[in-house]
């Protein structure tokens, strides 16, 4: 499937539930519709000539959904999943134990993730550590899921590392936290790159999906640096991003207005924890 008008019909909402049956056993922070989108993107949208990349896979929840779709379609190639593979006691309680994992000592979750992803092991490569310290040398990327953009500098580095490998008019960037009030730099960066990406889907709860439209060149790699943007320019860029999404017909007004208000209150914030909760 390569016709971008397909997104208008929201076909992921009618994904065969059997595709996700096994993946449901892997704990995730994704909302139900987001899980459907991940599996649809790899089973129906991608053609199989490029890799899938999952930035911030936590215990493998997003990876399992991507892998389930990838397996259904019989694609070759790998899902490359990156994380530090650490979970605090709070996160263990709220996500892992709440979704059926037996309590365990310590913060290390790499071994748990490997176990949970066993059904798809031949199609997954895991990369423990800081994503910004890694190097991407595995060619074209067809589906890039981003769920680790928790600070401006790390987001800038991740985009710089992975965006040049996207395939114009084919590759999707799934911006998992685009509408989350604590991460306003995600819409700012995508707005800076409006010549290279077009929004194609808004997926409950926080996701906006983009189709890459132009190969990212040297200019784009300079342009994408939110860290180089003055605080007042970040706010005007975020307001422009809201206008673009509204014009495209996506129901983002309430959540992006909140992002703008929070950024106006804390214009120098550069990491999620700079915004006191709740706002
Ligand atoms: C919201 S969680 C991801 C949830 C996951 N996609 C799922 O389906 O449950 C964000 C993850 O990003 C990881 N992360 C954030 N910044 C990172 C970085 N700079 N390098 C590696 N991992 C990072 C965290 O360890 C955390 O597991």
mmCIF file of C-alpha atoms and ligand atoms in Angstrom:
data_model
loop_
_atom_site.group_PDB
_atom_site.id
_atom_site.type_symbol
_atom_site.label_atom_id
_atom_site.label_comp_id
_atom_site.label_asym_id
_atom_site.label_seq_id
_atom_site.Cartn_x
_atom_site.Cartn_y
_atom_site.Cartn_z
ATOM 1 C CA UNK A 1 0.000 0.000 0.000
ATOM 2 C CA UNK A 2 1.584 3.316 -1.002
ATOM 3 C CA UNK A 3 -1.389 5.633 -1.610
ATOM 4 C CA UNK A 4 -1.313 8.332 1.117
ATOM 5 C CA UNK A 5 -5.073 8.962 0.808
ATOM 6 C CA UNK A 6 -5.561 5.614 2.592
ATOM 7 C CA UNK A 7 -4.940 7.353 5.945
ATOM 8 C CA UNK A 8 -8.182 9.309 5.540
ATOM 9 C CA UNK A 9 -10.135 6.043 5.998
ATOM 10 C CA UNK A 10 -8.318 5.211 9.317
ATOM 11 C CA UNK A 11 -7.912 1.556 8.230
ATOM 12 C CA UNK A 12 -5.869 0.617 11.337
ATOM 13 C CA UNK A 13 -9.067 0.874 13.415
ATOM 14 C CA UNK A 14 -10.431 -2.211 11.649
ATOM 15 C CA UNK A 15 -7.197 -4.220 11.854
ATOM 16 C CA UNK A 16 -7.877 -7.943 12.326
ATOM 17 C CA UNK A 17 -7.587 -8.355 16.145
ATOM 18 C CA UNK A 18 -5.799 -11.683 15.595
ATOM 19 C CA UNK A 19 -2.718 -9.740 14.423
ATOM 20 C CA UNK A 20 -2.288 -8.302 17.927
ATOM 21 C CA UNK A 21 -3.318 -11.364 19.939
ATOM 22 C CA UNK A 22 0.171 -12.518 20.951
ATOM 23 C CA UNK A 23 1.614 -8.994 21.215
ATOM 24 C CA UNK A 24 -1.002 -8.092 23.830
ATOM 25 C CA UNK A 25 0.975 -10.158 26.337
ATOM 26 C CA UNK A 26 3.827 -7.624 26.217
ATOM 27 C CA UNK A 27 3.246 -4.649 28.583
ATOM 28 C CA UNK A 28 3.080 -1.285 26.865
ATOM 29 C CA UNK A 29 2.442 2.393 27.496
ATOM 30 C CA UNK A 30 0.663 2.678 24.121
ATOM 31 C CA UNK A 31 -3.085 3.363 23.943
ATOM 32 C CA UNK A 32 -5.275 0.776 22.126
ATOM 33 C CA UNK A 33 -5.560 2.758 18.873
ATOM 34 C CA UNK A 34 -1.822 3.424 18.866
ATOM 35 C CA UNK A 35 -1.214 -0.321 19.161
ATOM 36 C CA UNK A 36 -3.454 -0.904 16.142
ATOM 37 C CA UNK A 37 -1.603 1.752 14.165
ATOM 38 C CA UNK A 38 1.829 0.244 14.908
ATOM 39 C CA UNK A 39 0.739 -3.203 13.668
ATOM 40 C CA UNK A 40 -1.075 -1.740 10.647
ATOM 41 C CA UNK A 41 1.989 0.307 9.648
ATOM 42 C CA UNK A 42 4.177 -2.795 9.435
ATOM 43 C CA UNK A 43 1.546 -5.216 8.085
ATOM 44 C CA UNK A 44 -0.255 -2.985 5.561
ATOM 45 C CA UNK A 45 1.683 0.206 4.845
ATOM 46 C CA UNK A 46 5.321 -0.850 4.576
ATOM 47 C CA UNK A 47 6.537 -2.705 1.507
ATOM 48 C CA UNK A 48 9.445 -4.535 3.130
ATOM 49 C CA UNK A 49 12.404 -2.843 1.417
ATOM 50 C CA UNK A 50 13.533 -0.996 4.518
ATOM 51 C CA UNK A 51 14.036 -1.424 8.239
ATOM 52 C CA UNK A 52 11.706 -0.633 11.119
ATOM 53 C CA UNK A 53 13.175 1.424 13.972
ATOM 54 C CA UNK A 54 11.620 1.725 17.439
ATOM 55 C CA UNK A 55 13.198 4.500 19.547
ATOM 56 C CA UNK A 56 12.251 4.008 23.210
ATOM 57 C CA UNK A 57 10.793 0.505 23.297
ATOM 58 C CA UNK A 58 10.702 0.217 27.148
ATOM 59 C CA UNK A 59 9.911 -3.501 27.803
ATOM 60 C CA UNK A 60 9.245 -4.184 24.116
ATOM 61 C CA UNK A 61 5.547 -3.267 23.974
ATOM 62 C CA UNK A 62 5.795 -1.115 20.848
ATOM 63 C CA UNK A 63 8.359 -3.522 19.343
ATOM 64 C CA UNK A 64 5.962 -6.468 19.788
ATOM 65 C CA UNK A 65 3.148 -4.588 18.001
ATOM 66 C CA UNK A 66 5.486 -3.615 15.154
ATOM 67 C CA UNK A 67 6.827 -7.184 14.976
ATOM 68 C CA UNK A 68 3.347 -8.717 14.933
ATOM 69 C CA UNK A 69 2.428 -6.693 11.831
ATOM 70 C CA UNK A 70 5.809 -7.348 10.237
ATOM 71 C CA UNK A 71 5.380 -11.085 10.776
ATOM 72 C CA UNK A 72 1.794 -11.061 9.441
ATOM 73 C CA UNK A 73 3.048 -9.459 6.207
ATOM 74 C CA UNK A 74 6.031 -11.842 6.001
ATOM 75 C CA UNK A 75 8.511 -8.992 5.565
ATOM 76 C CA UNK A 76 12.250 -9.657 5.561
ATOM 77 C CA UNK A 77 14.565 -7.382 7.544
ATOM 78 C CA UNK A 78 14.633 -6.316 11.146
ATOM 79 C CA UNK A 79 12.928 -4.198 13.739
ATOM 80 C CA UNK A 80 15.724 -2.291 15.477
ATOM 81 C CA UNK A 81 14.612 -1.391 19.018
ATOM 82 C CA UNK A 82 16.510 1.024 21.256
ATOM 83 C CA UNK A 83 16.235 1.787 24.955
ATOM 84 C CA UNK A 84 18.264 2.087 28.145
ATOM 85 C CA UNK A 85 16.226 -0.892 29.435
ATOM 86 C CA UNK A 86 15.877 0.465 32.959
ATOM 87 C CA UNK A 87 12.615 0.882 34.883
ATOM 88 C CA UNK A 88 12.099 2.684 38.192
ATOM 89 C CA UNK A 89 10.043 1.085 40.972
ATOM 90 C CA UNK A 90 7.196 3.469 40.119
ATOM 91 C CA UNK A 91 7.199 2.467 36.440
ATOM 92 C CA UNK A 92 7.499 -1.214 37.340
ATOM 93 C CA UNK A 93 4.401 -0.861 39.523
ATOM 94 C CA UNK A 94 2.362 1.302 37.172
ATOM 95 C CA UNK A 95 3.111 -0.505 33.921
ATOM 96 C CA UNK A 96 4.817 -3.872 34.308
ATOM 97 C CA UNK A 97 3.086 -5.312 37.394
ATOM 98 C CA UNK A 98 -0.228 -3.706 36.387
ATOM 99 C CA UNK A 99 -0.003 -5.631 33.094
ATOM 100 C CA UNK A 100 0.782 -9.007 34.598
ATOM 101 C CA UNK A 101 4.566 -9.161 35.067
ATOM 102 C CA UNK A 102 5.601 -10.843 38.351
ATOM 103 C CA UNK A 103 7.440 -8.498 40.752
ATOM 104 C CA UNK A 104 11.244 -8.583 40.498
ATOM 105 C CA UNK A 105 14.240 -6.864 42.122
ATOM 106 C CA UNK A 106 16.295 -4.124 40.519
ATOM 107 C CA UNK A 107 15.799 -1.735 37.618
ATOM 108 C CA UNK A 108 17.315 -3.751 34.766
ATOM 109 C CA UNK A 109 14.698 -4.872 32.209
ATOM 110 C CA UNK A 110 16.790 -6.033 29.231
ATOM 111 C CA UNK A 111 16.496 -9.748 30.099
ATOM 112 C CA UNK A 112 12.756 -9.373 30.707
ATOM 113 C CA UNK A 113 12.378 -7.648 27.321
ATOM 114 C CA UNK A 114 14.318 -10.405 25.538
ATOM 115 C CA UNK A 115 12.003 -13.008 27.132
ATOM 116 C CA UNK A 116 8.849 -11.071 26.256
ATOM 117 C CA UNK A 117 9.920 -10.695 22.619
ATOM 118 C CA UNK A 118 10.745 -14.397 22.138
ATOM 119 C CA UNK A 119 7.889 -15.017 19.630
ATOM 120 C CA UNK A 120 9.496 -12.562 17.173
ATOM 121 C CA UNK A 121 13.141 -13.009 18.140
ATOM 122 C CA UNK A 122 14.440 -13.634 14.596
ATOM 123 C CA UNK A 123 13.086 -10.288 13.389
ATOM 124 C CA UNK A 124 14.242 -8.049 16.282
ATOM 125 C CA UNK A 125 17.598 -6.464 17.190
ATOM 126 C CA UNK A 126 17.862 -4.732 20.585
ATOM 127 C CA UNK A 127 20.300 -1.878 21.301
ATOM 128 C CA UNK A 128 20.741 -1.146 25.038
ATOM 129 C CA UNK A 129 22.098 2.264 26.086
ATOM 130 C CA UNK A 130 21.594 5.895 25.176
ATOM 131 C CA UNK A 131 20.141 6.201 21.677
ATOM 132 C CA UNK A 132 22.168 9.361 21.033
ATOM 133 C CA UNK A 133 25.403 7.369 21.502
ATOM 134 C CA UNK A 134 24.504 4.868 18.759
ATOM 135 C CA UNK A 135 25.284 4.904 15.034
ATOM 136 C CA UNK A 136 22.751 4.004 12.321
ATOM 137 C CA UNK A 137 24.382 2.003 9.493
ATOM 138 C CA UNK A 138 21.562 -0.306 8.425
ATOM 139 C CA UNK A 139 20.252 1.489 5.363
ATOM 140 C CA UNK A 140 16.773 2.701 4.486
ATOM 141 C CA UNK A 141 14.100 3.016 7.186
ATOM 142 C CA UNK A 142 10.436 2.507 6.249
ATOM 143 C CA UNK A 143 8.816 2.918 9.659
ATOM 144 C CA UNK A 144 10.407 5.032 12.402
ATOM 145 C CA UNK A 145 8.584 5.077 15.749
ATOM 146 C CA UNK A 146 9.818 7.842 18.077
ATOM 147 C CA UNK A 147 8.963 7.583 21.763
ATOM 148 C CA UNK A 148 12.168 8.753 23.462
ATOM 149 C CA UNK A 149 12.259 12.488 22.672
ATOM 150 C CA UNK A 150 12.320 13.500 26.325
ATOM 151 C CA UNK A 151 14.865 16.339 25.932
ATOM 152 C CA UNK A 152 15.614 18.812 23.130
ATOM 153 C CA UNK A 153 19.279 17.799 22.667
ATOM 154 C CA UNK A 154 18.567 14.047 22.534
ATOM 155 C CA UNK A 155 15.608 14.545 20.168
ATOM 156 C CA UNK A 156 17.780 16.675 17.865
ATOM 157 C CA UNK A 157 20.458 13.979 17.829
ATOM 158 C CA UNK A 158 17.970 11.177 17.140
ATOM 159 C CA UNK A 159 16.416 13.076 14.225
ATOM 160 C CA UNK A 160 19.875 13.865 12.838
ATOM 161 C CA UNK A 161 20.844 10.193 13.071
ATOM 162 C CA UNK A 162 17.744 8.525 11.610
ATOM 163 C CA UNK A 163 15.823 10.997 9.392
ATOM 164 C CA UNK A 164 18.336 10.940 6.471
ATOM 165 C CA UNK A 165 17.578 7.208 5.980
ATOM 166 C CA UNK A 166 13.851 7.762 5.356
ATOM 167 C CA UNK A 167 12.457 7.000 1.901
ATOM 168 C CA UNK A 168 10.477 9.930 0.408
ATOM 169 C CA UNK A 169 6.769 9.212 -0.203
ATOM 170 C CA UNK A 170 7.106 5.869 1.566
ATOM 171 C CA UNK A 171 8.503 6.193 5.083
ATOM 172 C CA UNK A 172 6.376 6.966 8.102
ATOM 173 C CA UNK A 173 7.544 8.710 11.250
ATOM 174 C CA UNK A 174 5.257 7.816 14.144
ATOM 175 C CA UNK A 175 5.617 10.670 16.636
ATOM 176 C CA UNK A 176 4.253 8.900 19.694
ATOM 177 C CA UNK A 177 4.266 11.949 21.995
ATOM 178 C CA UNK A 178 3.501 14.720 19.496
ATOM 179 C CA UNK A 179 0.440 15.899 21.471
ATOM 180 C CA UNK A 180 1.803 15.312 24.982
ATOM 181 C CA UNK A 181 1.873 18.627 26.900
ATOM 182 C CA UNK A 182 5.320 17.953 28.375
ATOM 183 C CA UNK A 183 7.136 17.544 25.045
ATOM 184 C CA UNK A 184 6.346 20.654 22.952
ATOM 185 C CA UNK A 185 9.663 20.386 21.077
ATOM 186 C CA UNK A 186 8.316 17.443 19.042
ATOM 187 C CA UNK A 187 5.723 19.544 17.137
ATOM 188 C CA UNK A 188 8.275 22.372 16.944
ATOM 189 C CA UNK A 189 10.804 20.125 15.197
ATOM 190 C CA UNK A 190 8.239 18.677 12.790
ATOM 191 C CA UNK A 191 7.082 22.214 11.960
ATOM 192 C CA UNK A 192 10.687 23.260 11.235
ATOM 193 C CA UNK A 193 10.763 20.295 8.814
ATOM 194 C CA UNK A 194 7.413 21.065 7.133
ATOM 195 C CA UNK A 195 9.107 20.983 3.690
ATOM 196 C CA UNK A 196 10.122 17.368 4.322
ATOM 197 C CA UNK A 197 7.132 15.827 6.093
ATOM 198 C CA UNK A 198 3.362 15.945 5.847
ATOM 199 C CA UNK A 199 0.996 14.908 8.670
ATOM 200 C CA UNK A 200 -1.148 11.948 7.613
ATOM 201 C CA UNK A 201 -2.795 10.627 10.775
ATOM 202 C CA UNK A 202 -3.750 11.629 14.282
ATOM 203 C CA UNK A 203 -4.003 8.526 16.474
ATOM 204 C CA UNK A 204 -5.494 8.513 19.975
ATOM 205 C CA UNK A 205 -4.042 9.284 22.446
ATOM 206 C CA UNK A 206 -0.989 11.411 21.671
ATOM 207 C CA UNK A 207 0.310 10.269 18.297
ATOM 208 C CA UNK A 208 0.653 12.183 15.055
ATOM 209 C CA UNK A 209 2.064 10.285 12.074
ATOM 210 C CA UNK A 210 4.059 11.917 9.277
ATOM 211 C CA UNK A 211 4.871 10.798 5.753
ATOM 212 C CA UNK A 212 8.358 11.765 4.617
ATOM 213 C CA UNK A 213 8.007 13.733 1.383
ATOM 214 C CA UNK A 214 11.563 14.883 0.559
ATOM 215 C CA UNK A 215 14.972 13.367 1.212
ATOM 216 C CA UNK A 216 16.567 15.147 4.165
ATOM 217 C CA UNK A 217 19.584 17.066 2.889
ATOM 218 C CA UNK A 218 22.324 19.016 4.687
ATOM 219 C CA UNK A 219 20.016 22.056 4.997
ATOM 220 C CA UNK A 220 17.361 19.940 6.683
ATOM 221 C CA UNK A 221 19.874 18.601 9.189
ATOM 222 C CA UNK A 222 20.639 22.198 10.215
ATOM 223 C CA UNK A 223 16.974 23.223 10.184
ATOM 224 C CA UNK A 224 15.813 20.447 12.504
ATOM 225 C CA UNK A 225 17.860 21.708 15.473
ATOM 226 C CA UNK A 226 15.327 22.955 18.024
ATOM 227 C CA UNK A 227 18.302 23.566 20.353
ATOM 228 C CA UNK A 228 19.456 26.330 17.982
ATOM 229 C CA UNK A 229 16.091 28.130 18.146
ATOM 230 C CA UNK A 230 15.551 31.090 20.521
ATOM 231 C CA UNK A 231 12.785 30.491 23.124
ATOM 232 C CA UNK A 232 10.444 33.064 21.532
ATOM 233 C CA UNK A 233 10.904 31.421 18.117
ATOM 234 C CA UNK A 234 10.008 28.050 19.633
ATOM 235 C CA UNK A 235 6.656 29.488 20.708
ATOM 236 C CA UNK A 236 5.854 31.030 17.307
ATOM 237 C CA UNK A 237 6.876 27.774 15.586
ATOM 238 C CA UNK A 238 4.597 25.786 17.891
ATOM 239 C CA UNK A 239 1.698 28.128 17.103
ATOM 240 C CA UNK A 240 2.384 27.564 13.376
ATOM 241 C CA UNK A 241 2.412 23.803 13.940
ATOM 242 C CA UNK A 242 -1.026 23.993 15.559
ATOM 243 C CA UNK A 243 -2.345 25.986 12.584
ATOM 244 C CA UNK A 244 -0.951 23.437 10.110
ATOM 245 C CA UNK A 245 -2.543 20.485 11.915
ATOM 246 C CA UNK A 246 -5.858 22.318 12.298
ATOM 247 C CA UNK A 247 -5.863 23.197 8.597
ATOM 248 C CA UNK A 248 -5.254 19.522 7.827
ATOM 249 C CA UNK A 249 -8.412 18.750 9.820
ATOM 250 C CA UNK A 250 -6.826 17.003 12.803
ATOM 251 C CA UNK A 251 -8.499 17.457 16.214
ATOM 252 C CA UNK A 252 -5.450 18.871 17.985
ATOM 253 C CA UNK A 253 -6.571 22.336 19.106
ATOM 254 C CA UNK A 254 -7.151 21.616 22.786
ATOM 255 C CA UNK A 255 -3.969 19.664 23.384
ATOM 256 C CA UNK A 256 -1.712 21.952 21.345
ATOM 257 C CA UNK A 257 -3.177 25.047 22.994
ATOM 258 C CA UNK A 258 -2.165 23.496 26.308
ATOM 259 C CA UNK A 259 1.356 22.811 24.966
ATOM 260 C CA UNK A 260 1.623 26.460 23.896
ATOM 261 C CA UNK A 261 0.434 27.735 27.289
ATOM 262 C CA UNK A 262 2.912 25.511 29.144
ATOM 263 C CA UNK A 263 5.797 26.596 26.908
ATOM 264 C CA UNK A 264 4.873 30.260 27.318
ATOM 265 C CA UNK A 265 5.104 29.750 31.077
ATOM 266 C CA UNK A 266 8.461 27.893 30.871
ATOM 267 C CA UNK A 267 10.059 29.127 27.615
ATOM 268 C CA UNK A 268 13.553 27.835 28.452
ATOM 269 C CA UNK A 269 12.504 24.279 29.260
ATOM 270 C CA UNK A 270 14.507 21.677 27.376
ATOM 271 C CA UNK A 271 13.580 18.448 29.138
ATOM 272 C CA UNK A 272 10.237 16.972 30.189
ATOM 273 C CA UNK A 273 11.126 17.268 33.872
ATOM 274 C CA UNK A 274 11.528 21.061 33.534
ATOM 275 C CA UNK A 275 7.729 21.325 33.454
ATOM 276 C CA UNK A 276 6.355 20.927 36.978
ATOM 277 C CA UNK A 277 3.325 18.633 37.107
ATOM 278 C CA UNK A 278 0.417 19.150 36.715
ATOM 279 C CA UNK A 279 0.147 22.094 34.283
HETATM 280 C C1 LIG B 1 7.344 6.254 26.977
HETATM 281 S S1 LIG B 1 8.554 5.052 27.152
HETATM 282 C C2 LIG B 1 8.337 4.024 25.758
HETATM 283 C C3 LIG B 1 7.143 3.141 25.777
HETATM 284 C C4 LIG B 1 7.170 2.022 24.765
HETATM 285 N N1 LIG B 1 7.269 2.495 23.416
HETATM 286 C C5 LIG B 1 5.980 1.123 24.939
HETATM 287 O O1 LIG B 1 5.395 0.667 23.959
HETATM 288 O O2 LIG B 1 5.631 0.821 26.079
HETATM 289 C C6 LIG B 1 10.001 5.930 26.740
HETATM 290 C C7 LIG B 1 11.246 5.086 26.749
HETATM 291 O O3 LIG B 1 12.289 5.843 26.166
HETATM 292 C C8 LIG B 1 13.494 5.507 26.792
HETATM 293 N N2 LIG B 1 14.439 6.608 26.573
HETATM 294 C C9 LIG B 1 14.211 7.937 26.755
HETATM 295 N N3 LIG B 1 15.298 8.636 26.385
HETATM 296 C C10 LIG B 1 16.212 7.736 25.963
HETATM 297 C C11 LIG B 1 17.524 7.853 25.451
HETATM 298 N N4 LIG B 1 18.100 9.055 25.311
HETATM 299 N N5 LIG B 1 18.188 6.727 25.129
HETATM 300 C C12 LIG B 1 17.604 5.511 25.295
HETATM 301 N N6 LIG B 1 16.353 5.338 25.745
HETATM 302 C C13 LIG B 1 15.665 6.440 26.084
HETATM 303 C C14 LIG B 1 13.122 5.289 28.252
HETATM 304 O O4 LIG B 1 14.064 4.416 28.850
HETATM 305 C C15 LIG B 1 11.717 4.688 28.148
HETATM 306 O O5 LIG B 1 11.737 3.284 28.249
#
